[in-house]
Structures are given as structure tokens and as C-alpha cells.
mmCIF file of C-alpha atoms in Angstrom:
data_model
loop_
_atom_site.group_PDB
_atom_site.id
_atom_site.type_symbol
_atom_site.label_atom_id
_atom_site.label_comp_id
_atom_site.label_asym_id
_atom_site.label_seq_id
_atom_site.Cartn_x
_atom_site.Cartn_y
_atom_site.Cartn_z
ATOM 1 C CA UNK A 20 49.482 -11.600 46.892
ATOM 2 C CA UNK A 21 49.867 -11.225 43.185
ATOM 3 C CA UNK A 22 46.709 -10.280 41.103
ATOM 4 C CA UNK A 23 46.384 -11.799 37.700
ATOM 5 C CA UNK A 24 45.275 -9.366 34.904
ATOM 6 C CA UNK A 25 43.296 -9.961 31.904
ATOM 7 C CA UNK A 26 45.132 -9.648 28.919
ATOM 8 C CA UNK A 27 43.621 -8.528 25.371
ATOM 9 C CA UNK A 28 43.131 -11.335 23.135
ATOM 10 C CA UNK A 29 46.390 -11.884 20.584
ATOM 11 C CA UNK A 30 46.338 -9.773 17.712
ATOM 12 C CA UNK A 31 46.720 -12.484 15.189
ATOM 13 C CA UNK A 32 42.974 -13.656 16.625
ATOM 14 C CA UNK A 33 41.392 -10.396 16.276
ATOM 15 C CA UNK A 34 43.098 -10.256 12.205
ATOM 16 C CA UNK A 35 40.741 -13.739 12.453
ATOM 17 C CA UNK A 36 37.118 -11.833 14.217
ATOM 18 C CA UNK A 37 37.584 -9.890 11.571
ATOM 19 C CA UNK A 38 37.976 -11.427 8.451
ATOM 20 C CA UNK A 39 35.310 -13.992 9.388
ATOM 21 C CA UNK A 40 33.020 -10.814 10.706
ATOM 22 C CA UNK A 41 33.451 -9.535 7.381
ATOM 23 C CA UNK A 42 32.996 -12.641 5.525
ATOM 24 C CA UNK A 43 29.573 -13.494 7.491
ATOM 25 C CA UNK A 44 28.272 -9.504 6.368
ATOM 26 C CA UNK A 45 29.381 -10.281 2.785
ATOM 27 C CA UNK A 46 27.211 -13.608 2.628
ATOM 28 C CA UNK A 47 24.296 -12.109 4.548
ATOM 29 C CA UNK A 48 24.472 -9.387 1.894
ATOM 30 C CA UNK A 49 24.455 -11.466 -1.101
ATOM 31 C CA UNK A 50 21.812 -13.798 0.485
ATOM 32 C CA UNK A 51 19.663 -10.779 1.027
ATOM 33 C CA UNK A 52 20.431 -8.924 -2.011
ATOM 34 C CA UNK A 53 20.897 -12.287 -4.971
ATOM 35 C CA UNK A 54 18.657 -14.684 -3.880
ATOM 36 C CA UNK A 55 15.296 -12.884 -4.236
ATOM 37 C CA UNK A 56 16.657 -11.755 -7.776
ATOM 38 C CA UNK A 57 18.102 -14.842 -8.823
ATOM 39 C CA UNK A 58 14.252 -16.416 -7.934
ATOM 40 C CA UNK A 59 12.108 -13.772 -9.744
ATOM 41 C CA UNK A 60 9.152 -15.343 -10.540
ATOM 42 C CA UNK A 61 5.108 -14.792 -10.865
ATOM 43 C CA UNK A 62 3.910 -16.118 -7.164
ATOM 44 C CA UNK A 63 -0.035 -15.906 -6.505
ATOM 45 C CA UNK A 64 0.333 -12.711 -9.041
ATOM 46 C CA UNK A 65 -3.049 -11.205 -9.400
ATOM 47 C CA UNK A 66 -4.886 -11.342 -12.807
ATOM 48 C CA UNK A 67 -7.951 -10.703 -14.157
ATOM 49 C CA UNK A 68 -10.012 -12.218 -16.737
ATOM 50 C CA UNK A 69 -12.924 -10.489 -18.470
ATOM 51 C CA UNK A 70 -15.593 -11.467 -20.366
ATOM 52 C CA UNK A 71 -18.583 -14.163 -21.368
ATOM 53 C CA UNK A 72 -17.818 -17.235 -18.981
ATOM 54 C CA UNK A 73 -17.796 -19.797 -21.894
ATOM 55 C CA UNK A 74 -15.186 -17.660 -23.901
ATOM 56 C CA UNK A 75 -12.656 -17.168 -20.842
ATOM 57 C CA UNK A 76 -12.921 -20.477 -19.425
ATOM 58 C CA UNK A 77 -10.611 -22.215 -21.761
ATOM 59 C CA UNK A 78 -7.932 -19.316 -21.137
ATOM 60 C CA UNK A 79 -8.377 -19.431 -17.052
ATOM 61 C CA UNK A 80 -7.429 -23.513 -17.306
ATOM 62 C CA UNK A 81 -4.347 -22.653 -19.510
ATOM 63 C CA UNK A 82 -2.911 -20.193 -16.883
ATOM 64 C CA UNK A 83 -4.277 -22.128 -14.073
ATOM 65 C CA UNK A 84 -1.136 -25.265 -15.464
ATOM 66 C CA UNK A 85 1.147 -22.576 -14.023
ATOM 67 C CA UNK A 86 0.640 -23.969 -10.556
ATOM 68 C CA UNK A 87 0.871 -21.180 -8.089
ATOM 69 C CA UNK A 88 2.286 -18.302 -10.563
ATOM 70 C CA UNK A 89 -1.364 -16.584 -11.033
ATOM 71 C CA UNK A 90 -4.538 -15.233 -8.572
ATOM 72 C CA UNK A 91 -6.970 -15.353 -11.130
ATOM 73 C CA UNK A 92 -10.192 -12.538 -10.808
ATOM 74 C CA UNK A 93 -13.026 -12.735 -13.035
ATOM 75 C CA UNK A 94 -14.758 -9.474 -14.230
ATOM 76 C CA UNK A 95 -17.886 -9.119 -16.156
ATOM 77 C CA UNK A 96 -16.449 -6.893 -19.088
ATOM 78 C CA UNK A 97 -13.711 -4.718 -19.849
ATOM 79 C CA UNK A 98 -15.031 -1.552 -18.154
ATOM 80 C CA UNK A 99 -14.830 -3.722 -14.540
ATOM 81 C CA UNK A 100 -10.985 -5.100 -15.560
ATOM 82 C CA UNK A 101 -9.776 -1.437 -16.013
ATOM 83 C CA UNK A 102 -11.707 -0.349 -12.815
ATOM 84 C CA UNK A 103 -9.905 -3.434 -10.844
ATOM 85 C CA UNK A 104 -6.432 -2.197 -12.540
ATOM 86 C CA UNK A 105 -6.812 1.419 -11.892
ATOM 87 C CA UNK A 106 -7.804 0.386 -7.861
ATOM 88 C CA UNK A 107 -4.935 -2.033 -7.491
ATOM 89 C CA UNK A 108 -6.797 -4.903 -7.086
ATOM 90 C CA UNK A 109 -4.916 -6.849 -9.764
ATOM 91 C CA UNK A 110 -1.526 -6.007 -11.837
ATOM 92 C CA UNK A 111 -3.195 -6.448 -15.633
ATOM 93 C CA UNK A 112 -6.200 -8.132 -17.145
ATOM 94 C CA UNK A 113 -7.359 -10.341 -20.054
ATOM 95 C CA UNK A 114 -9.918 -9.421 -21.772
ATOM 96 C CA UNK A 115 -11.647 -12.031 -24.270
ATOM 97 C CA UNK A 116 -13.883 -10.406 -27.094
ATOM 98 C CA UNK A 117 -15.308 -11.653 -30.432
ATOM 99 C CA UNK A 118 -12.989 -10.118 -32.071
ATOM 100 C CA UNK A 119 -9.582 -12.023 -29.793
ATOM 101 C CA UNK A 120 -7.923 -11.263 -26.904
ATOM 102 C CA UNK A 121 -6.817 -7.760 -25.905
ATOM 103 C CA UNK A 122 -4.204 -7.453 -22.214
ATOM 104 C CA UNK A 123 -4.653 -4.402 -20.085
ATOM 105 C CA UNK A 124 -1.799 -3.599 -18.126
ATOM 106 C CA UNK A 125 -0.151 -1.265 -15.900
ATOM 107 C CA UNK A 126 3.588 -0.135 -16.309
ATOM 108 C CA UNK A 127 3.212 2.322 -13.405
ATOM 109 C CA UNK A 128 2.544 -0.765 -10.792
ATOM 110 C CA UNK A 129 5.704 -2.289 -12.330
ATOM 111 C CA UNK A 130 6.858 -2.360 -15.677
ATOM 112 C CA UNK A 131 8.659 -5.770 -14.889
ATOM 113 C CA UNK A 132 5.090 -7.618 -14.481
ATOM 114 C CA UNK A 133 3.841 -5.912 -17.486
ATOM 115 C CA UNK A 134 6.501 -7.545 -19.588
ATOM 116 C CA UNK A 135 5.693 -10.763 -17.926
ATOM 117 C CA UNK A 136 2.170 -10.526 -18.856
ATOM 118 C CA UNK A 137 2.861 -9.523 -22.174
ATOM 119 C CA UNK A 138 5.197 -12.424 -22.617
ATOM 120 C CA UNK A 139 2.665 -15.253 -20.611
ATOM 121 C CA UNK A 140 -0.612 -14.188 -22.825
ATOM 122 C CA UNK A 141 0.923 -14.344 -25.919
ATOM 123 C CA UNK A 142 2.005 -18.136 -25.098
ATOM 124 C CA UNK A 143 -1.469 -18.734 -24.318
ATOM 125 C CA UNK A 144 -3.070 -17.152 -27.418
ATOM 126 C CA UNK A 145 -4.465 -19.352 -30.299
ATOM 127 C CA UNK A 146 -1.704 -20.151 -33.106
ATOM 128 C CA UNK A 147 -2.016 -17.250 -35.468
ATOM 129 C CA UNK A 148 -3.897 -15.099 -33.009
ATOM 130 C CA UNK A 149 -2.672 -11.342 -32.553
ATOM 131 C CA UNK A 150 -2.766 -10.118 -28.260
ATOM 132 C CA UNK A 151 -2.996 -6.178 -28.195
ATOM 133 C CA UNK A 152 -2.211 -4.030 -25.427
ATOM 134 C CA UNK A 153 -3.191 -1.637 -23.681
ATOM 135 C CA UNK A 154 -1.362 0.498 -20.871
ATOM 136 C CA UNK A 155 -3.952 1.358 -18.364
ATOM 137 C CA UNK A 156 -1.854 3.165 -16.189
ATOM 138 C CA UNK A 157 1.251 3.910 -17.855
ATOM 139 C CA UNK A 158 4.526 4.742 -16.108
ATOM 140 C CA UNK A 159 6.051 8.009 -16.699
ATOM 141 C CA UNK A 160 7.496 9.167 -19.835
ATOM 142 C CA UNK A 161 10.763 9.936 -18.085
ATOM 143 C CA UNK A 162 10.949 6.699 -15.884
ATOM 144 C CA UNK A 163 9.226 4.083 -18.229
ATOM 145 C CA UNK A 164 11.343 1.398 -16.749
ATOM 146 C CA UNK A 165 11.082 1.729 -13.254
ATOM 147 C CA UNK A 166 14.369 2.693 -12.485
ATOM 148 C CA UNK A 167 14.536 6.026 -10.914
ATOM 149 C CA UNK A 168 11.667 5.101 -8.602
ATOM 150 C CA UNK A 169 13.545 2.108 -7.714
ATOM 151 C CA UNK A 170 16.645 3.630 -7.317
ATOM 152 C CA UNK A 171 15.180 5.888 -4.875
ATOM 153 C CA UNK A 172 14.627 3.938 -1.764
ATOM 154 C CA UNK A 173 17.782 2.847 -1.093
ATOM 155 C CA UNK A 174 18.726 6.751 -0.617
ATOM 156 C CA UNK A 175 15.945 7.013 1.564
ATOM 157 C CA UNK A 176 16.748 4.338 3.855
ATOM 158 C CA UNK A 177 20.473 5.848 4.115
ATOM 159 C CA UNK A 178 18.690 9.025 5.258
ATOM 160 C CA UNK A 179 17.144 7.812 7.757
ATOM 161 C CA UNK A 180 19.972 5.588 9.313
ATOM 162 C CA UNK A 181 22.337 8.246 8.908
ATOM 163 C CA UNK A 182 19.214 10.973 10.797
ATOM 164 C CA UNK A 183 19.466 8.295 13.707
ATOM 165 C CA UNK A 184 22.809 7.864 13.882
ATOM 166 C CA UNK A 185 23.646 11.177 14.379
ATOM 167 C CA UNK A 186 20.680 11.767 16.879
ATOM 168 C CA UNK A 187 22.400 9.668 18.806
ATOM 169 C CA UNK A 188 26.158 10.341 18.459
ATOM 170 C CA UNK A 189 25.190 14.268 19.402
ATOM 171 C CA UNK A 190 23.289 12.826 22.305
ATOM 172 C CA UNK A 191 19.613 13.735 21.652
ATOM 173 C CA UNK A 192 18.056 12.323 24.343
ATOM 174 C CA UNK A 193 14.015 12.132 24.209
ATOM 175 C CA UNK A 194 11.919 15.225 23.391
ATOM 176 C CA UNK A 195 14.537 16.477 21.768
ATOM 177 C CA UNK A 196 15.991 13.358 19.707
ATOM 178 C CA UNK A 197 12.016 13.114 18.179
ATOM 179 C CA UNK A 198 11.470 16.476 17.374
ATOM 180 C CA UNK A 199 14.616 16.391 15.533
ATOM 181 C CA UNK A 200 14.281 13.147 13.906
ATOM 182 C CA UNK A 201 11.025 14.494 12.929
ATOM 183 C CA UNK A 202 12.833 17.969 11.359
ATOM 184 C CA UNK A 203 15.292 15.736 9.594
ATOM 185 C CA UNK A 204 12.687 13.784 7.994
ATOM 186 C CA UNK A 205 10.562 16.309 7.033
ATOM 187 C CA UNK A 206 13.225 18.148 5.228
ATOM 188 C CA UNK A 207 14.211 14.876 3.845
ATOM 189 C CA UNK A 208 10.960 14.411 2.301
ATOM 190 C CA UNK A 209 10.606 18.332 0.585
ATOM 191 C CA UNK A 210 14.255 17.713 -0.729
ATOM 192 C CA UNK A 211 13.367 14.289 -2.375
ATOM 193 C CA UNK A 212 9.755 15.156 -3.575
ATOM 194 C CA UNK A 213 11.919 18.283 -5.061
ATOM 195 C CA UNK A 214 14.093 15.875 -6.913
ATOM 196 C CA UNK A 215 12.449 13.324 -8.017
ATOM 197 C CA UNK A 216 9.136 14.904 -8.712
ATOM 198 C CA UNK A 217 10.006 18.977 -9.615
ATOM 199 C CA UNK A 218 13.431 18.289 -11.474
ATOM 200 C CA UNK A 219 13.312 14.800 -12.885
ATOM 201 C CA UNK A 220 9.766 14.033 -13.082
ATOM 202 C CA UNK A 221 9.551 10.407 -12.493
ATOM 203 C CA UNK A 222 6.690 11.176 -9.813
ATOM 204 C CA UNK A 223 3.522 12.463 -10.976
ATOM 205 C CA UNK A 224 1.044 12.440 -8.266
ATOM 206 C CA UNK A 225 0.259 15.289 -5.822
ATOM 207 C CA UNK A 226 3.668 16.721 -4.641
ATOM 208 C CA UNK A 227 2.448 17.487 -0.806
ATOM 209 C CA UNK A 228 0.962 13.800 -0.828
ATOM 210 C CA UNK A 229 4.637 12.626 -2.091
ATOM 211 C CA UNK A 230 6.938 14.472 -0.063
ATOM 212 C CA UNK A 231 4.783 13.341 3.104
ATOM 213 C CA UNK A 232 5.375 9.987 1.873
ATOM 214 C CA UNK A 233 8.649 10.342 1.631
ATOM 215 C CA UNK A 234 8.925 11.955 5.012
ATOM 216 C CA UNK A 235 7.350 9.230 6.921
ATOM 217 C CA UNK A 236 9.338 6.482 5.265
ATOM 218 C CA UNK A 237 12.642 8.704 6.225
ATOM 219 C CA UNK A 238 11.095 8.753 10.081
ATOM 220 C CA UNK A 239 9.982 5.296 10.043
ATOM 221 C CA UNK A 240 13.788 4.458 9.641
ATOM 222 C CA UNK A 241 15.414 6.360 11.271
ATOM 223 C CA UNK A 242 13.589 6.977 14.467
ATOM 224 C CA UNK A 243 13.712 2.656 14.610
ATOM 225 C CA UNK A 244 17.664 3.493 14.306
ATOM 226 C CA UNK A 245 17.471 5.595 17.054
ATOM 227 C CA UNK A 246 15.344 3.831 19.340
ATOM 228 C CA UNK A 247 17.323 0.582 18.942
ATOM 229 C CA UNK A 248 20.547 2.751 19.745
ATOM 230 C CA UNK A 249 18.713 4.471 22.585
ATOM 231 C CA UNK A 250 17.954 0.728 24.084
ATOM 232 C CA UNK A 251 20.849 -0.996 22.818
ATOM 233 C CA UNK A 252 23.433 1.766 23.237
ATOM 234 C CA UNK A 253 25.846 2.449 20.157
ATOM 235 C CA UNK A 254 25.348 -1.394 18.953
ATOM 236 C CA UNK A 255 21.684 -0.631 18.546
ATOM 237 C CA UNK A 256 22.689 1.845 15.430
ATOM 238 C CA UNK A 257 24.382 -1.681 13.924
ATOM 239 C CA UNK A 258 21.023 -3.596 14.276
ATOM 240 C CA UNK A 259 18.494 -0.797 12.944
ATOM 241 C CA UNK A 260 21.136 0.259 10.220
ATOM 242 C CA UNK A 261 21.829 -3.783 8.894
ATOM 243 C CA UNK A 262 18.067 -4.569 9.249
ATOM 244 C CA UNK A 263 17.055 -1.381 7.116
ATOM 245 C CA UNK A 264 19.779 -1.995 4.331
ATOM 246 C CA UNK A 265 20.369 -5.929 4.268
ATOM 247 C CA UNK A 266 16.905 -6.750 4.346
ATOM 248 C CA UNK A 267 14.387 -3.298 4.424
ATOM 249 C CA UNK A 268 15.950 -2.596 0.861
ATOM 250 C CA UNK A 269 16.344 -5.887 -1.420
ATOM 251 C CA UNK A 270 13.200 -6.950 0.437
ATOM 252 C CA UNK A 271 11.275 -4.301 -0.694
ATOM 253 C CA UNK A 272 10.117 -5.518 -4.247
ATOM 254 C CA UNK A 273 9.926 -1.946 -5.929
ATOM 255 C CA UNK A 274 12.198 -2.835 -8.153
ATOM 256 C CA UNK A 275 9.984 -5.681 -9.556
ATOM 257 C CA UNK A 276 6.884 -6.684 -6.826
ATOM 258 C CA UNK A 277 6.661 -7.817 -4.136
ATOM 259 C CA UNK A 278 4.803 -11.516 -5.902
ATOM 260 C CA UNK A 279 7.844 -12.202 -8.090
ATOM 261 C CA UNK A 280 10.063 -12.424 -5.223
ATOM 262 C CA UNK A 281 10.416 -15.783 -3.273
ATOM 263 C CA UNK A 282 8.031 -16.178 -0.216
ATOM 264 C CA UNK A 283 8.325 -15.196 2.437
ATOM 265 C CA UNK A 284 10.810 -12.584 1.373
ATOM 266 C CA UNK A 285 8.007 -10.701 -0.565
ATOM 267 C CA UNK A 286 5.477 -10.679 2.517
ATOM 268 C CA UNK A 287 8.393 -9.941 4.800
ATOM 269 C CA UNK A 288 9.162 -6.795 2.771
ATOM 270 C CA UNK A 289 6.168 -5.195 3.207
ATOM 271 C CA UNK A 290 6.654 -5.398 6.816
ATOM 272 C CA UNK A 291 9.773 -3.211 6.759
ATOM 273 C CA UNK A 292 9.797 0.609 6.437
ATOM 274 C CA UNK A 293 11.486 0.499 2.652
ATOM 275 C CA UNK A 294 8.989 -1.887 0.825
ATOM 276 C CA UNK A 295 5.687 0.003 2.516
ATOM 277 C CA UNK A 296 7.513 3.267 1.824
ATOM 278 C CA UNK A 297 7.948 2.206 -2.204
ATOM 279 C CA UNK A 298 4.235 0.480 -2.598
ATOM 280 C CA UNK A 299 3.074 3.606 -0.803
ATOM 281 C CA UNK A 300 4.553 5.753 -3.206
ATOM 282 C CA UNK A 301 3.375 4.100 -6.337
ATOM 283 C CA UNK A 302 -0.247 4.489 -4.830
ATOM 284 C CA UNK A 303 -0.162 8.120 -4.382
ATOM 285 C CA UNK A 304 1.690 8.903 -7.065
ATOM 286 C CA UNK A 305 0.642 7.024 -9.999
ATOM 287 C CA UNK A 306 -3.059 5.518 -8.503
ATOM 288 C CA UNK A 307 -4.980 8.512 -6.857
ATOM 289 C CA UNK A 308 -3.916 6.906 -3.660
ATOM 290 C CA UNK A 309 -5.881 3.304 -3.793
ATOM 291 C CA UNK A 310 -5.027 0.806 -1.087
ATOM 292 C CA UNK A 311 -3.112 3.195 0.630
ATOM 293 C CA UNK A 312 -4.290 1.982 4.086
ATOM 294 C CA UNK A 313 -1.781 -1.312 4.568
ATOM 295 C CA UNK A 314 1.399 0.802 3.541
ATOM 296 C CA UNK A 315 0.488 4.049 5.634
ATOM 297 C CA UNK A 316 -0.448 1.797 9.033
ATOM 298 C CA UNK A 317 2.873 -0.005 8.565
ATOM 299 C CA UNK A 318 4.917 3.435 8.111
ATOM 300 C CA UNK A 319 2.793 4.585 10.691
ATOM 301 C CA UNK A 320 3.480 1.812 13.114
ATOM 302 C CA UNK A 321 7.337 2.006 12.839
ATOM 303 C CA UNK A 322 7.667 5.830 13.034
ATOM 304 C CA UNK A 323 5.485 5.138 16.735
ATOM 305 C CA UNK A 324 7.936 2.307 17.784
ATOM 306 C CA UNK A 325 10.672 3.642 16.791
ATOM 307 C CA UNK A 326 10.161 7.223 18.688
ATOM 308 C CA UNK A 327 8.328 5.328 21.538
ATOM 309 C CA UNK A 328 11.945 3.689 21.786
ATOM 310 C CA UNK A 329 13.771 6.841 21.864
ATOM 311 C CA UNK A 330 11.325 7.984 24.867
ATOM 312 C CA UNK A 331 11.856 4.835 26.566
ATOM 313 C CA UNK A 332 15.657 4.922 26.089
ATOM 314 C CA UNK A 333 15.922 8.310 27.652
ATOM 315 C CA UNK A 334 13.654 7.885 30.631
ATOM 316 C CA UNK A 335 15.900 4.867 31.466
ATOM 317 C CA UNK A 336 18.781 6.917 31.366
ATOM 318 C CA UNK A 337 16.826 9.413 33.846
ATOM 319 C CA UNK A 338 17.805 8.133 37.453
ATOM 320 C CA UNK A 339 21.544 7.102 36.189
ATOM 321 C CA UNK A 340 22.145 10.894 35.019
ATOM 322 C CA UNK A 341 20.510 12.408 38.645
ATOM 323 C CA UNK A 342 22.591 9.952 40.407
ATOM 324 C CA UNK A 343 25.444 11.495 38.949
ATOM 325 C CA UNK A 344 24.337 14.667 39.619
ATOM 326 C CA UNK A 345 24.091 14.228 43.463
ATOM 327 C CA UNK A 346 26.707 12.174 43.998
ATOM 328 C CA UNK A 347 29.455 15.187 44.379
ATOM 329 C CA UNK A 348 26.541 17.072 46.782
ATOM 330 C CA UNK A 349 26.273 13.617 48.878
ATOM 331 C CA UNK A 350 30.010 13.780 49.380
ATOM 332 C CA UNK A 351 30.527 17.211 50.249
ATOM 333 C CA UNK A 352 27.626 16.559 53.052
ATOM 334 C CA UNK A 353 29.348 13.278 54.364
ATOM 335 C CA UNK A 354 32.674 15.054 55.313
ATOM 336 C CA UNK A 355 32.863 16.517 59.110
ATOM 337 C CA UNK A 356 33.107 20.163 59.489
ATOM 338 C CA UNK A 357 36.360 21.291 60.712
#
């Protein structure tokens, strides 16, 4: 009786898996990374507006005919704007004197939205009418644009992909996967706060504050990395890795903000372990920590599903591996003595 034999698939249709595998990674890439850019724009942006009711109310109608670009907050005087600025409450304020208007803003939430502001009050001012400004909370003389602090998460996120990854391709298996996910992030964090904050001074917050930022945004990736590979077996390093990078990273609205970036791409970012990591950050570094809470939980919450995973993963893998074990002792038992 002949036995038929499954034969690999012809090489000419693997050349095709992979060129359309690679095509379908290209276009989820540029979907995730050029659409949110190439739709920048002010979405339920908060803004304040200070001063006498009867004064502001002919400014709050002109930005309220941008339909859906502005939250609008009202503040008694210019003392209350700062205060709401300074807290995080709102990205820049109005203020509406005798003497004209004067915009408060606040490069170190995003120097991107400051422009914006600049550029939207100044199209709203009366004809001939001069708009001052004032940087509330400036960004750092040696990052005034954003960039370094931008540039930063992306390196982060590799970290932590990479600290999974290799958890798992050394086979780490449970208590000792997590404490060494933990290690790697930790050491992760000291190294970058080092960096960014000791050498090239684009963070100027408490360093201790930073680096543990930095460290749980490092273990918030990667122990989701490992945990999906501990589940999911080597594929699982594929799904963390692509959901950190693809999405985690161009989702994450440091860069800009999260409010320029087309819904529900900017809520969905804060979800994800890169866009909490970055509006984390900003707090502690640049706002004395306000409305740190959201960020931290979400960080928080990752890191503990992520590890959770990895515990999971390895207490599956329990009775398989003592099967194993006793299988060879079973056999030795089942043969007859001579």
C-alpha cells in the first residue's frame, strides 16, 4: 500500500508569499506612519480664553467657525489661563485686555501647537491689531523644536522589543524572564535618562522621576513582547514587535499631539505603551508632573499584562516539561526484569 507524502509548496509560490507578505507590511507601514501626518490638524484642541465676558465673546464665536478644531475654556483673568497652562488643562490661552490681545503658550507641551496658535490668533485679531506672546512653559533651549524628545521613543520601543525578544530566544521562562525584563528595563531607563537628560539636555525635570519613566515605558513593551511570545510561541514576538512599532510609535503623537492627529488614531495612541510613555515624559519633565495619573495607569497596566503573560506562558509549559521528564523513568519501569 503506497503512502502519499505531502510535498512543500513550489518555490515559485513561496517567491509569491513573499513579495505580497512584504508588500502588505510596506502598506500597513505607510498607513500607520503617513496618514496621521498627512491629516495633521487641530481636533477638539483645548484653548482657553481669558478675560471680561463681553470682550472675549466676539473672539470665542470666531474660533468656534472652525467646527470641531478647538475645546474652548473660559478663565476669569490671566493669572487662571497660566495656572490652566502650567496644569495641562489646555495647550495655550487668549487673553483679551484693554490694551489687545496677548497668547500664552507652551512650547514644552508641543512646539507644533504653539505655532498653530500663533498662526490661528493672529487670523482672528482685528485688522491692524498686534497679538504678543508669551511662552509659559518654554521648551528647552537645546530641544526648542521638539525633536530630540520625539526622536526618542522610537529607540525606546526598539529596547523593549529587542529585551523581549531575547528573553525569549534564551528561554527565560517565568520568574526568571520578569526579573530580567525588569533588569533590562531598568538599565534601559538610567542609560537613556543619562543621555538625553545628563549629556544632551533636552530633559529638564527630576532625573530619578525621568529615568523611572523611561524604565516603565521600556517594561511596558517589552514584557507585552514577551508575554505574547510566551502565549503565542516565537510568532507572538511578530505581533508585540509590529503592534509596538507600526502603530505604538506613529500613534503616539509626541511628535505633534495627540489632537492634531486624525481620530481615533490620537485616542488609540494613548492606549499603547509609546504615546503614554512620551505624554508621561513631558509631564514630569517639563510640568512638575501634572496629569500624570492617565499615562502612569496605562504604563502601569501593560507592564502587569505583559509579565502576567510571561507567568501564564510558563506555567502552561509546566506539565509538558515534567512529562518529558518522566517519560524515560516510565520506560525503564515498563520493561521486565531479566
Amino acid at each position: 500500500m503506497s503512502t502519499s507524502v505531502a510535498t512543500p509548496p513550489p518555490q515559485g509560490r513561496r517567491m509569491v508569499a513573499v513579495a505580497l507578505l512584504v508588500s502588505a507590511l510596506v502598506a500597513l507601514a505607510l498607513w500607520a506612519f503617513a496618514w496621521p501626518a498627512a491629516r495633521t490638524a487641530p481636533r477638539d484642541l483645548p484653548l482657553g480664553v481669558a478675560g471680561p465676558a463681553a470682550a472675549t465673546a466676539p473672539l470665542q464665536a470666531k474660533l468656534a467657525q472652525h467646527e470641531g478644531a478647538f475645546e474652548i475654556h473660559r478663565y476669569a483673568d490671566e493669572a487662571a489661563a497660566r495656572d490652566a497652562i502650567e496644569d495641562r488643562a489646555v495647550y495655550g490661552a487668549v487673553v483679551v485686555t484693554p490694551r489687545g490681545m496677548e497668547l500664552l503658550t507652551a512650547t514644552a507641551a508641543s512646539p507644533v501647537v504653539a505655532q498653530l496658535l500663533e498662526q490661528a490668533v493672529a487670523g482672528q485679531a482685528p485688522k491692524g491689531a498686534e497679538v504678543t506672546t508669551t511662552d509659559v512653559v518654554a521648551a528647552p533651549a537645546n530641544d526648542p523644536r521638539g525633536s530630540a524628545l520625539g526622536a526618542s521613543v522610537l529607540p525606546l520601543v526598539i529596547a523593549g522589543v529587542a529585551a523581549g525578544a531575547i528573553v525569549t530566544m534564551l528561554g527565560l521562562r517565568g520568574i526568571r524572564a520578569m526579573a530580567s525584563l525588569a533588569l533590562a528595563a531598568t538599565l534601559v531607563g538610567v542609560v537613556a535618562a543619562a543621555v538625553t537628560h545628563s549629556w544632551l539636555g533636552v530633559l529638564t525635570g527630576n532625573w530619578w522621576a525621568e529615568a523611572g519613566v523611561l524604565s516603565l515605558s521600556t517594561l511596558a513593551v517589552g514584557g507585552i513582547v514577551a508575554g505574547c511570545a510566551a502565549l503565542l510561541g516565537p510568532a507572538g514576538i511578530g505581533v508585540g514587535a509590529l503592534t509596538m512599532v507600526l502603530l505604538g510609535n506613529p500613534f503616539s503623537g509626541v511628535t505633534s499631539a495627540p489632537q492634531l492627529l486624525p481620530e481615533p488614531v490620537g485616542f488609540l495612541g494613548q492606549l499603547l505603551p509609546p504615546g503614554a510613555g512620551g505624554t508621561l515624559l513631558r509631564s514630569v519633565s517639563f510640568f512638575d508632573g501634572a496629569r500624570v495619573t492617565g499615562p502612569l495607569a496605562t504604563l502601569a497596566v501593560w507592564a502587569l499584562l505583559g509579565l502576567t503573560a510571561v507567568l501564564l506562558g510558563a506555567l502552561r509549559h509546566r506539565p509538558a516539561a515534567a512529562a518529558r521528564d518522566e517519560s524515560p523513568t516510565a520506560a525503564r519501569e515498563a520493561v521486565p526484569a531479566a
